[in-house]
Tab-separated table of C-alpha atoms in Angstrom:
chain	number	residue	atom	x	y	z
A	508	MET	CA	57.104	16.142	-88.493
A	509	GLU	CA	58.998	18.607	-86.305
A	510	LYS	CA	60.138	17.017	-83.034
A	511	ILE	CA	61.956	18.193	-79.921
A	512	LEU	CA	63.706	15.576	-77.783
A	513	VAL	CA	63.474	15.994	-74.004
A	514	LEU	CA	66.396	13.988	-72.619
A	515	ASP	CA	65.610	13.076	-69.035
A	516	PHE	CA	68.204	13.038	-66.259
A	517	GLY	CA	65.835	12.099	-63.453
A	518	GLY	CA	64.107	15.465	-63.288
A	519	GLN	CA	60.683	15.694	-61.701
A	520	TYR	CA	59.564	18.140	-64.393
A	521	ASN	CA	60.385	15.978	-67.432
A	522	GLN	CA	56.741	15.669	-68.480
A	523	LEU	CA	56.105	19.335	-67.850
A	524	ILE	CA	58.892	20.343	-70.233
A	525	ALA	CA	57.430	18.074	-72.917
A	526	ARG	CA	53.986	19.570	-72.358
A	527	ARG	CA	55.319	23.115	-72.694
A	528	VAL	CA	56.933	22.207	-76.003
A	529	ARG	CA	53.626	20.821	-77.281
A	530	GLU	CA	51.855	23.973	-76.154
A	531	CYS	CA	54.059	25.634	-78.776
A	532	ASN	CA	52.482	23.262	-81.358
A	533	VAL	CA	55.648	21.223	-81.737
A	534	TYR	CA	55.696	17.496	-80.996
A	535	SER	CA	57.969	16.371	-78.151
A	536	GLU	CA	59.338	13.037	-76.960
A	537	VAL	CA	60.855	12.159	-73.580
A	538	LEU	CA	63.723	9.665	-73.573
A	539	SER	CA	66.098	8.518	-70.848
A	540	TYR	CA	69.670	9.812	-70.708
A	541	LYS	CA	70.605	6.144	-71.251
A	542	THR	CA	69.301	6.332	-74.830
A	543	ASP	CA	71.923	5.398	-77.415
A	544	ILE	CA	73.423	8.306	-79.366
A	545	ASP	CA	72.632	6.592	-82.688
A	546	LYS	CA	68.926	6.543	-81.853
A	547	ILE	CA	69.081	10.272	-81.162
A	548	ARG	CA	71.083	10.921	-84.313
A	549	GLN	CA	68.504	9.086	-86.418
A	550	GLY	CA	65.477	10.481	-84.594
A	551	GLY	CA	64.857	13.440	-86.894
A	552	TYR	CA	64.841	15.932	-84.030
A	553	SER	CA	64.883	19.687	-84.523
A	554	GLY	CA	66.440	20.254	-81.109
A	555	ILE	CA	67.206	18.716	-77.718
A	556	ILE	CA	66.324	19.837	-74.186
A	557	LEU	CA	68.275	18.392	-71.249
A	558	THR	CA	66.163	18.220	-68.082
A	559	GLY	CA	67.038	18.935	-64.503
A	560	GLY	CA	67.741	16.201	-61.985
A	561	PRO	CA	68.601	15.622	-58.319
A	562	ALA	CA	72.264	14.630	-58.850
A	563	SER	CA	75.471	16.682	-58.835
A	564	VAL	CA	77.590	16.423	-61.989
A	565	PHE	CA	80.756	15.729	-60.007
A	566	ASP	CA	79.259	12.721	-58.182
A	567	ASP	CA	80.732	9.393	-59.306
A	568	ASP	CA	77.321	7.957	-60.088
A	569	ALA	CA	75.894	11.119	-61.658
A	570	PRO	CA	73.904	10.587	-64.893
A	571	ARG	CA	76.021	11.767	-67.808
A	572	TYR	CA	76.043	11.671	-71.589
A	573	ASP	CA	78.703	11.386	-74.236
A	574	ARG	CA	80.198	14.697	-75.337
A	575	GLU	CA	79.138	13.727	-78.867
A	576	LEU	CA	75.623	14.855	-77.956
A	577	PHE	CA	76.835	18.450	-78.207
A	578	GLU	CA	78.517	17.782	-81.557
A	579	LEU	CA	75.475	16.542	-83.490
A	580	GLY	CA	74.857	20.005	-84.927
A	581	LEU	CA	71.438	20.137	-83.221
A	582	PRO	CA	70.415	23.021	-80.947
A	583	VAL	CA	70.627	21.977	-77.285
A	584	LEU	CA	69.066	23.676	-74.264
A	585	GLY	CA	70.217	22.535	-70.818
A	586	ILE	CA	67.943	23.239	-67.843
A	587	CYS	CA	69.355	23.245	-64.278
A	588	TYR	CA	71.227	19.904	-64.061
A	589	GLY	CA	71.202	19.852	-67.870
A	590	ALA	CA	72.959	23.233	-67.806
A	591	HIS	CA	75.519	21.936	-65.293
A	592	LEU	CA	76.156	18.890	-67.466
A	593	MET	CA	76.720	21.047	-70.536
A	594	ALA	CA	79.190	23.252	-68.677
A	595	TYR	CA	80.980	20.279	-67.090
A	596	MET	CA	81.258	18.215	-70.295
A	597	LEU	CA	82.502	21.155	-72.374
A	598	GLY	CA	85.286	22.335	-70.091
A	599	GLY	CA	83.549	24.799	-67.774
A	600	SER	CA	83.256	24.299	-64.032
A	601	VAL	CA	80.409	23.575	-61.660
A	602	SER	CA	80.614	24.005	-57.919
A	603	LYS	CA	78.462	24.135	-54.821
A	604	ALA	CA	76.783	27.524	-54.810
A	605	ALA	CA	77.848	29.893	-52.060
A	606	ILE	CA	74.152	30.550	-51.533
A	607	GLY	CA	71.614	28.078	-52.881
A	608	GLU	CA	68.521	29.503	-54.538
A	609	TYR	CA	65.063	28.047	-53.998
A	610	GLY	CA	61.900	29.737	-55.142
A	611	ASN	CA	61.181	32.964	-56.994
A	612	VAL	CA	64.096	35.259	-57.767
A	613	GLN	CA	64.521	38.130	-60.188
A	614	LEU	CA	66.364	37.309	-63.405
A	615	GLN	CA	68.484	40.113	-64.855
A	616	ILE	CA	69.104	39.716	-68.596
A	617	ASP	CA	72.573	40.829	-69.686
A	618	ASP	CA	72.205	40.233	-73.428
A	619	GLU	CA	68.888	41.434	-74.795
A	620	LEU	CA	69.972	40.428	-78.313
A	621	SER	CA	70.026	36.775	-77.290
A	622	LEU	CA	67.565	34.729	-79.339
A	623	LEU	CA	66.485	33.090	-76.089
A	624	TYR	CA	65.331	36.408	-74.641
A	625	LYS	CA	63.620	37.960	-77.646
A	626	ASP	CA	60.743	40.160	-76.378
A	627	ILE	CA	61.518	39.255	-72.737
A	628	PRO	CA	61.862	42.228	-70.305
A	629	SER	CA	65.363	42.902	-68.972
A	630	SER	CA	64.164	41.968	-65.487
A	631	THR	CA	61.706	39.111	-65.012
A	632	PRO	CA	60.836	36.606	-62.235
A	633	CYS	CA	62.108	33.029	-62.516
A	634	TRP	CA	61.973	29.869	-60.415
A	635	MET	CA	65.233	28.536	-59.029
A	636	SER	CA	65.894	25.242	-57.260
A	637	HIS	CA	69.603	24.476	-56.991
A	638	ALA	CA	72.451	23.941	-54.550
A	639	ASN	CA	75.104	23.809	-57.307
A	640	SER	CA	75.722	26.337	-60.041
A	641	ILE	CA	77.955	27.003	-63.022
A	642	ALA	CA	81.116	28.679	-61.681
A	643	GLU	CA	82.867	29.213	-65.034
A	644	ALA	CA	81.352	29.027	-68.515
A	645	PRO	CA	83.144	26.844	-71.097
A	646	ALA	CA	85.231	28.479	-73.813
A	647	GLY	CA	83.071	29.973	-76.559
A	648	PHE	CA	80.109	30.635	-74.221
A	649	LYS	CA	78.722	34.024	-73.292
A	650	VAL	CA	76.862	34.736	-70.041
A	651	THR	CA	73.434	36.128	-70.906
A	652	SER	CA	71.748	36.597	-67.511
A	653	HIS	CA	72.331	36.580	-63.760
A	654	THR	CA	70.539	36.888	-60.432
A	655	SER	CA	71.665	38.462	-57.180
A	656	ASP	CA	73.183	35.147	-56.015
A	657	CYS	CA	73.900	33.376	-59.322
A	658	LYS	CA	76.421	34.975	-61.650
A	659	ILE	CA	75.627	32.581	-64.535
A	660	ALA	CA	71.851	32.189	-64.677
A	661	SER	CA	72.107	31.465	-68.405
A	662	MET	CA	74.806	31.129	-71.045
A	663	GLU	CA	75.018	30.388	-74.749
A	664	ASN	CA	77.348	29.434	-77.551
A	665	THR	CA	75.486	30.682	-80.626
A	666	SER	CA	77.903	29.233	-83.189
A	667	ASP	CA	77.318	25.711	-81.835
A	668	LYS	CA	73.647	26.414	-80.961
A	669	LEU	CA	74.178	25.475	-77.314
A	670	TYR	CA	72.105	27.210	-74.616
A	671	ALA	CA	71.820	26.669	-70.873
A	672	VAL	CA	69.636	28.110	-68.105
A	673	GLN	CA	69.988	27.624	-64.360
A	674	TYR	CA	66.321	28.344	-63.654
A	675	HIS	CA	63.218	26.324	-64.608
A	676	PRO	CA	61.350	27.954	-67.532
A	677	GLU	CA	58.820	25.083	-67.637
A	678	VAL	CA	57.106	25.827	-64.299
A	679	VAL	CA	54.300	28.351	-63.847
A	680	HIS	CA	56.414	30.212	-61.279
A	681	THR	CA	58.548	31.461	-64.177
A	682	PRO	CA	55.788	33.625	-65.718
A	683	LEU	CA	57.524	34.104	-69.079
A	684	GLY	CA	59.084	30.642	-69.111
A	685	THR	CA	56.928	29.327	-71.942
A	686	GLU	CA	57.918	32.357	-74.041
A	687	ILE	CA	61.590	31.578	-73.353
A	688	LEU	CA	61.071	27.956	-74.393
A	689	ARG	CA	59.153	29.139	-77.463
A	690	ASN	CA	62.100	31.372	-78.381
A	691	PHE	CA	64.387	28.332	-78.248
A	692	ILE	CA	61.988	26.192	-80.262
A	693	TYR	CA	61.203	28.782	-82.935
A	694	ASN	CA	64.190	31.151	-83.023
A	695	VAL	CA	66.980	28.661	-82.376
A	696	CYS	CA	65.580	25.308	-83.601
A	697	GLY	CA	63.688	26.895	-86.490
A	698	CYS	CA	60.404	25.070	-85.857
A	699	LYS	CA	57.207	26.332	-87.481
A	700	GLY	CA	54.700	24.860	-85.002
A	701	ASP	CA	52.389	22.827	-87.203
A	702	TRP	CA	51.551	19.981	-84.779
A	703	ILE	CA	47.872	20.178	-83.772
A	704	ILE	CA	45.394	17.643	-82.403
A	705	ALA	CA	43.194	17.672	-85.511
A	706	SER	CA	46.115	16.543	-87.662
A	707	PHE	CA	47.017	13.918	-85.055
A	708	VAL	CA	43.492	12.453	-85.193
A	709	ASP	CA	43.484	12.332	-89.004
A	710	GLU	CA	46.931	10.739	-89.199
A	711	LYS	CA	46.213	8.250	-86.397
A	712	VAL	CA	42.940	7.086	-88.002
A	713	LYS	CA	44.712	6.670	-91.353
A	714	GLU	CA	47.512	4.684	-89.677
A	715	LEU	CA	45.075	2.488	-87.742
A	716	LYS	CA	42.973	1.769	-90.846
A	717	GLN	CA	46.003	0.321	-92.585
A	718	LYS	CA	46.946	-1.733	-89.524
A	719	VAL	CA	43.560	-3.252	-88.650
A	720	ALA	CA	41.925	-3.519	-92.068
A	721	GLY	CA	39.600	-6.527	-92.046
A	722	LYS	CA	40.783	-7.616	-88.577
A	723	LYS	CA	38.801	-8.086	-85.338
A	724	VAL	CA	39.527	-5.604	-82.541
A	725	LEU	CA	38.585	-5.746	-78.850
A	726	CYS	CA	38.577	-2.803	-76.429
A	727	ALA	CA	37.993	-2.599	-72.679
A	728	LEU	CA	35.792	0.481	-72.244
A	729	SER	CA	35.659	1.930	-68.729
A	730	GLY	CA	33.820	5.130	-69.604
A	731	GLY	CA	36.818	7.227	-68.583
A	732	VAL	CA	38.304	9.802	-70.943
A	733	ASP	CA	41.270	7.695	-72.083
A	734	SER	CA	39.417	4.486	-72.929
A	735	SER	CA	36.532	6.445	-74.483
A	736	VAL	CA	38.785	8.383	-76.865
A	737	ALA	CA	40.798	5.246	-77.687
A	738	ALA	CA	37.553	3.416	-78.523
A	739	LEU	CA	36.310	6.226	-80.784
A	740	LEU	CA	39.630	6.448	-82.632
A	741	MET	CA	39.567	2.711	-83.206
A	742	HIS	CA	35.897	2.783	-84.246
A	743	LYS	CA	36.734	5.283	-86.987
A	744	ALA	CA	39.422	2.909	-88.206
A	745	ALA	CA	37.821	-0.513	-87.675
A	746	GLY	CA	34.072	0.194	-87.827
A	747	ASP	CA	31.971	-2.883	-87.049
A	748	ASN	CA	35.092	-4.988	-86.569
A	749	LEU	CA	35.508	-3.315	-83.162
A	750	THR	CA	33.779	-4.714	-80.083
A	751	CYS	CA	33.937	-2.860	-76.761
A	752	ILE	CA	33.372	-4.570	-73.419
A	753	PHE	CA	32.053	-2.344	-70.641
A	754	VAL	CA	32.174	-3.828	-67.143
A	755	ASP	CA	29.980	-2.123	-64.531
A	756	HIS	CA	31.511	-3.100	-61.188
A	757	GLY	CA	28.876	-1.205	-59.212
A	758	LEU	CA	31.391	1.449	-58.166
A	759	LEU	CA	30.818	4.022	-60.896
A	760	ARG	CA	29.530	7.553	-60.355
A	761	LYS	CA	25.837	8.347	-60.541
A	762	ASN	CA	24.283	7.634	-63.971
A	763	GLU	CA	27.707	6.886	-65.440
A	764	ALA	CA	26.868	3.406	-66.726
A	765	GLU	CA	23.735	4.701	-68.465
A	766	GLU	CA	25.699	7.567	-70.057
A	767	VAL	CA	28.355	5.209	-71.422
A	768	LYS	CA	25.789	2.860	-72.971
A	769	ALA	CA	23.767	5.752	-74.442
A	770	ALA	CA	26.849	7.386	-75.982
A	771	PHE	CA	28.690	4.393	-77.396
A	772	ALA	CA	25.939	1.934	-78.305
A	773	GLY	CA	23.436	4.698	-79.108
A	774	LYS	CA	25.069	7.809	-80.533
A	775	PHE	CA	28.179	6.202	-82.051
A	776	GLY	CA	26.706	2.812	-82.921
A	777	ILE	CA	29.650	0.864	-81.538
A	778	ASN	CA	29.294	-2.862	-80.866
A	779	LEU	CA	29.075	-2.728	-77.072
A	780	VAL	CA	28.888	-5.613	-74.630
A	781	ALA	CA	27.705	-4.123	-71.312
A	782	VAL	CA	28.045	-6.359	-68.266
A	783	ASP	CA	26.460	-5.577	-64.894
A	784	ALA	CA	28.811	-7.452	-62.560
A	785	SER	CA	28.109	-5.335	-59.479
A	786	GLU	CA	26.810	-8.188	-57.293
A	787	ARG	CA	29.893	-10.222	-58.104
A	788	PHE	CA	32.237	-7.389	-57.097
A	789	PHE	CA	30.393	-6.590	-53.865
A	790	SER	CA	30.471	-10.262	-52.923
A	791	LYS	CA	34.256	-10.379	-53.370
A	792	LEU	CA	34.683	-7.149	-51.354
A	793	ALA	CA	32.558	-8.239	-48.400
A	794	GLY	CA	34.432	-7.753	-45.119
A	795	VAL	CA	37.538	-6.273	-46.798
A	796	THR	CA	38.795	-2.973	-45.332
A	797	ASP	CA	42.452	-2.750	-46.380
A	798	PRO	CA	42.816	-0.244	-49.283
A	799	GLU	CA	45.455	-2.217	-51.196
A	800	GLN	CA	43.513	-5.461	-50.850
A	801	LYS	CA	40.402	-3.720	-52.170
A	802	ARG	CA	42.328	-2.438	-55.195
A	803	LYS	CA	43.741	-5.884	-55.946
A	804	ILE	CA	40.357	-7.574	-55.652
A	805	ILE	CA	38.673	-5.054	-57.946
A	806	GLY	CA	41.525	-5.186	-60.474
A	807	GLU	CA	41.665	-8.980	-60.507
A	808	GLU	CA	37.889	-9.380	-60.761
A	809	PHE	CA	37.713	-6.816	-63.573
A	810	ILE	CA	40.183	-8.859	-65.598
A	811	ARG	CA	38.310	-12.118	-64.907
A	812	VAL	CA	34.975	-10.629	-66.050
A	813	PHE	CA	36.620	-9.154	-69.139
A	814	GLU	CA	38.196	-12.514	-69.972
A	815	GLU	CA	34.892	-14.350	-69.663
A	816	GLU	CA	33.132	-11.926	-72.001
A	817	ALA	CA	36.044	-11.878	-74.450
A	818	LYS	CA	35.984	-15.676	-74.740
A	819	LYS	CA	32.384	-15.456	-75.965
A	820	ILE	CA	33.595	-13.287	-78.841
A	821	GLY	CA	36.378	-15.682	-79.793
A	822	THR	CA	39.766	-14.955	-81.330
A	823	VAL	CA	40.539	-11.302	-81.989
A	824	ASP	CA	43.536	-9.801	-83.720
A	825	PHE	CA	44.060	-6.703	-81.595
A	826	LEU	CA	43.403	-5.601	-78.017
A	827	VAL	CA	43.054	-1.823	-77.523
A	828	GLN	CA	44.312	-0.074	-74.380
A	829	GLY	CA	43.914	3.574	-73.387
A	830	THR	CA	47.552	4.011	-72.350
A	831	ILE	CA	48.596	7.678	-72.515
A	832	TYR	CA	52.038	9.287	-72.700
A	833	PRO	CA	52.607	9.885	-68.962
A	834	ASP	CA	52.101	6.122	-68.428
A	835	VAL	CA	54.682	5.385	-71.131
A	836	ILE	CA	57.192	7.831	-69.646
A	837	GLU	CA	56.771	6.661	-66.063
A	838	SER	CA	57.062	2.985	-66.904
A	839	GLY	CA	59.887	3.336	-69.395
A	840	LEU	CA	62.492	5.777	-68.081
A	841	GLY	CA	63.748	3.871	-65.077
A	842	ASP	CA	65.641	6.678	-63.340
A	843	ALA	CA	63.011	9.375	-63.912
A	844	ALA	CA	61.184	10.745	-60.904
A	845	LEU	CA	57.683	9.308	-60.619
A	846	ILE	CA	55.173	12.085	-61.192
A	847	LYS	CA	52.121	10.393	-59.736
A	848	SER	CA	50.845	7.123	-58.375
A	849	HIS	CA	48.358	5.316	-60.574
A	850	HIS	CA	45.018	4.171	-59.238
A	851	ASN	CA	43.982	2.518	-62.481
A	852	VAL	CA	43.117	-1.144	-62.702
A	853	GLY	CA	46.350	-2.797	-63.728
A	854	GLY	CA	47.320	-5.990	-65.485
A	855	LEU	CA	46.445	-7.615	-68.771
A	856	PRO	CA	43.961	-10.432	-69.302
A	857	GLU	CA	45.970	-13.649	-69.391
A	858	HIS	CA	43.532	-15.874	-71.242
A	859	VAL	CA	42.185	-13.631	-74.006
A	860	ASP	CA	43.243	-14.824	-77.428
A	861	PHE	CA	44.686	-11.787	-79.226
A	862	LYS	CA	47.778	-11.217	-81.334
A	863	GLU	CA	48.824	-7.676	-80.555
A	864	ILE	CA	48.099	-4.721	-78.258
A	865	ILE	CA	47.317	-1.328	-79.803
A	866	GLU	CA	47.704	1.847	-77.749
A	867	PRO	CA	46.421	4.645	-80.023
A	868	LEU	CA	46.881	7.381	-77.376
A	869	ARG	CA	50.364	6.487	-76.180
A	870	ASP	CA	51.753	9.716	-77.714
A	871	LEU	CA	49.305	12.089	-75.981
A	872	PHE	CA	49.062	13.858	-72.624
A	873	LYS	CA	45.726	13.993	-70.809
A	874	ASP	CA	44.774	17.482	-72.007
A	875	GLU	CA	45.580	16.417	-75.574
A	876	VAL	CA	43.416	13.308	-75.161
A	877	ARG	CA	40.523	15.581	-74.168
A	878	LYS	CA	41.070	17.726	-77.269
A	879	ALA	CA	41.140	14.600	-79.408
A	880	GLY	CA	37.840	13.572	-77.831
A	881	ILE	CA	36.265	16.865	-78.891
A	882	GLU	CA	37.592	16.344	-82.436
A	883	LEU	CA	35.984	12.890	-82.467
A	884	GLY	CA	32.600	14.205	-81.311
A	885	LEU	CA	32.639	12.901	-77.736
A	886	PRO	CA	30.069	14.868	-75.653
A	887	HIS	CA	31.659	17.658	-73.631
A	888	HIS	CA	30.480	16.290	-70.288
A	889	MET	CA	32.331	13.037	-71.051
A	890	VAL	CA	35.454	14.780	-72.345
A	891	ALA	CA	35.583	16.978	-69.235
A	892	ARG	CA	34.909	14.051	-66.906
A	893	GLN	CA	36.856	14.166	-63.672
A	894	PRO	CA	39.867	11.877	-63.209
A	895	PHE	CA	38.478	8.659	-61.793
A	896	PRO	CA	40.443	5.711	-60.414
A	897	GLY	CA	39.989	2.290	-61.987
A	898	PRO	CA	38.648	0.796	-58.711
A	899	GLY	CA	36.091	3.621	-58.780
A	900	LEU	CA	34.263	4.489	-55.584
A	901	GLY	CA	35.998	1.530	-53.954
A	902	VAL	CA	38.923	3.801	-53.060
A	903	ARG	CA	36.593	6.609	-51.937
A	904	ILE	CA	34.701	4.458	-49.441
A	905	ILE	CA	36.813	4.138	-46.314
A	906	GLY	CA	36.473	0.688	-44.761
A	907	GLU	CA	34.261	-2.078	-46.100
A	908	VAL	CA	32.597	-1.519	-49.473
A	909	THR	CA	28.890	-2.359	-49.600
A	910	PRO	CA	26.048	-1.586	-52.057
A	911	ASP	CA	24.415	0.755	-49.521
A	912	LYS	CA	27.628	2.704	-48.990
A	913	ALA	CA	28.158	2.972	-52.740
A	914	ASP	CA	24.654	4.420	-53.144
A	915	ILE	CA	25.251	6.914	-50.326
A	916	LEU	CA	28.510	8.100	-51.855
A	917	ARG	CA	27.070	8.226	-55.393
A	918	ASP	CA	24.315	10.587	-54.252
A	919	ALA	CA	26.619	12.812	-52.180
A	920	ASP	CA	29.195	13.024	-54.968
A	921	ALA	CA	26.520	13.915	-57.545
A	922	ILE	CA	25.255	16.783	-55.363
A	923	PHE	CA	28.794	18.118	-54.887
A	924	ARG	CA	29.521	18.046	-58.621
A	925	GLU	CA	26.135	19.524	-59.507
A	926	GLU	CA	26.451	22.498	-57.147
A	927	LEU	CA	30.030	23.262	-58.213
A	928	ALA	CA	28.909	23.354	-61.846
A	929	LYS	CA	25.880	25.484	-61.000
A	930	ALA	CA	28.108	28.019	-59.198
A	931	GLY	CA	30.707	28.047	-61.984
A	932	GLU	CA	33.382	26.751	-59.612
A	933	ASP	CA	33.991	23.462	-61.441
A	934	SER	CA	36.146	25.073	-64.132
A	935	LYS	CA	38.444	26.573	-61.469
A	936	LEU	CA	39.276	23.175	-59.981
A	937	SER	CA	41.482	20.352	-61.273
A	938	GLN	CA	39.681	17.559	-59.455
A	939	TYR	CA	36.823	17.301	-56.963
A	940	PHE	CA	34.847	14.480	-55.394
A	941	ALA	CA	33.171	13.209	-52.237
A	942	VAL	CA	34.474	10.517	-49.889
A	943	LEU	CA	32.409	8.368	-47.531
A	944	THR	CA	34.427	8.176	-44.332
A	945	ASN	CA	34.198	5.261	-41.955
A	946	MET	CA	33.425	7.678	-39.136
A	947	ARG	CA	29.997	7.927	-37.583
A	948	SER	CA	29.007	10.752	-35.307
A	949	VAL	CA	26.043	11.944	-33.276
A	950	GLY	CA	23.662	14.437	-34.851
A	951	VAL	CA	20.185	15.843	-34.370
A	952	MET	CA	17.610	15.753	-37.139
A	953	GLY	CA	13.948	16.575	-36.485
A	954	ASP	CA	14.522	16.641	-32.706
A	955	GLU	CA	15.795	13.082	-32.892
A	956	ARG	CA	19.274	11.801	-32.191
A	957	THR	CA	21.097	10.345	-35.202
A	958	TYR	CA	24.272	8.329	-35.458
A	959	ASN	CA	25.276	8.491	-39.117
A	960	TYR	CA	28.214	8.821	-41.502
A	961	ALA	CA	30.385	11.850	-42.192
A	962	VAL	CA	31.052	12.712	-45.838
A	963	ALA	CA	34.340	14.417	-46.710
A	964	LEU	CA	34.601	16.734	-49.714
A	965	ARG	CA	37.894	17.011	-51.590
A	966	ALA	CA	38.767	19.611	-54.253
A	967	VAL	CA	42.222	20.530	-55.514
A	968	THR	CA	43.990	22.786	-57.970
A	969	THR	CA	47.140	21.549	-59.698
A	970	THR	CA	49.036	21.777	-62.968
A	971	ASP	CA	50.620	18.325	-62.948
A	972	PHE	CA	48.943	16.325	-60.110
A	973	MET	CA	52.402	15.872	-58.584
A	974	THR	CA	51.661	18.609	-56.073
A	975	ALA	CA	48.254	20.090	-55.343
A	976	ASP	CA	46.635	22.839	-53.296
A	977	PHE	CA	43.151	22.615	-51.853
A	978	GLY	CA	40.480	24.481	-53.799
A	979	ARG	CA	39.219	27.774	-52.356
A	980	ILE	CA	35.526	27.021	-52.796
A	981	PRO	CA	33.345	29.901	-51.506
A	982	TYR	CA	31.687	29.213	-48.152
A	983	SER	CA	28.317	29.973	-49.698
A	984	VAL	CA	28.740	27.077	-52.149
A	985	LEU	CA	29.998	24.700	-49.474
A	986	GLU	CA	27.009	25.674	-47.335
A	987	VAL	CA	24.552	24.694	-50.083
A	988	VAL	CA	26.409	21.426	-50.746
A	989	SER	CA	26.464	20.511	-47.073
A	990	SER	CA	22.794	21.343	-46.577
A	991	ARG	CA	21.718	19.315	-49.598
A	992	ILE	CA	23.799	16.265	-48.711
A	993	VAL	CA	22.576	16.143	-45.118
A	994	ASN	CA	18.964	16.659	-46.157
A	995	GLU	CA	18.848	14.521	-49.300
A	996	VAL	CA	21.281	11.649	-48.725
A	997	LYS	CA	20.287	8.899	-46.362
A	998	SER	CA	22.571	7.983	-43.439
A	999	VAL	CA	24.667	11.185	-43.590
A	1000	ASN	CA	24.520	13.794	-40.827
A	1001	ARG	CA	27.858	15.583	-41.183
A	1002	VAL	CA	29.926	17.090	-44.037
A	1003	VAL	CA	33.582	18.147	-43.739
A	1004	TYR	CA	35.903	19.831	-46.265
A	1005	ASP	CA	39.504	18.639	-46.674
A	1006	ILE	CA	41.974	21.546	-46.775
A	1007	THR	CA	45.168	19.463	-46.908
A	1008	THR	CA	47.714	20.042	-49.671
A	1009	LYS	CA	49.679	17.375	-51.575
A	1010	PRO	CA	52.137	16.701	-50.068
A	1011	PRO	CA	51.759	15.737	-47.260
A	1012	ALA	CA	48.425	14.176	-48.275
A	1013	THR	CA	47.604	12.397	-51.519
A	1014	ILE	CA	44.693	13.590	-53.657
A	1015	GLU	CA	42.709	10.393	-53.162
A	1016	PHE	CA	42.040	9.221	-49.594
A	1017	GLU	CA	43.013	5.578	-50.151
């Protein structure tokens, strides 16, 4: 299998680079710059991309790599800090830029015969973010582009297959950045681009069949995209030897529990143990208002319920988790910038008797998990399900969590999602949901004074969930949503729309 290594130097875009490579139908892996050279040498890579990072190459504690990396005979592309490192390690010079560049600038290509710039216009926008720059290229390198303030925006040594760019081709603000990366992957690394989700599903099922043949498998099914796809993959491999445990903590979205049971126990015929533990969760949450304490209570109680049900099944050989690649990267790189904060229920059951954990999706990004779900026959409305935190509505109810509040929020959230879909706005947004605030205000309904809750609506657009802009939902749609919520949902007399970006706000409220 063709593979591109993304060697991370603490860059905030490490995952984005890997995603762009996969969009070119070539598999990518992200490893820390601390990875041993022998592991890289034996990794079967077609090429290496060095990421950006916040450090300066001439700092004493700057992340570096052995010069041998550039002598493996593999094509290497350095991006931003990766470009500085290449120049520095190979005898060029890096210095503080006379004028730092941040944001969109115009890239002027000086060598249109460069394989990196095949079919790229001689002048194209690019995204810069740097205080340092390459002052002198190493011997054997040719400068291939510049900007008004950066004399070496890219350079290359074609005989050694070494390429470097000062700008960030992986971000959407470099409109032709993916084409530039594709040129490196195809024209320089010689990849053919034969990695597709369908082949991943087939190979993964075949691999899992060999691993779990005749063994008992247990899976915690939340109803979210990741656990659902993991369960279906494992069901194809293990059949009736798989048992899924679905814990309803009373904080799911409207009709979600019924949909999960209908799909997995009904349509797919999976052995499903469905547990309604809502009263137990609400009892534990009574009087609790602190967001972190709520998360811990829900996470701990989820594990306890799962353990109790698992004990009834007895010893199992494997426990399935829906871990996906961003989780693996963020927990395993150490120095890498954290892309997002997780709201998922954490921790492993301590008293479940199993021999090994299987994470069938640990090589996939979220969009790839969705595609795998389609391949496996998961209904579209479940594949396209909105990101949903493990503690569920517990982190979207400000203040104490009660059954009444959960019902109020469920109804308001369902109306919001329904009207966005009806207006065709849902596909334009990355995430959207309702929040039940802890604020009550005076209103007038039917000539009578009311003193009820305010519901906040949140909708964002984002490419990586690291930063996000608020969604520009038409006023006409918001008007319908507001009118329906106030008229149809008990105890709500006011609706507000959150127009805060991330940062400074987070996407979730708690």
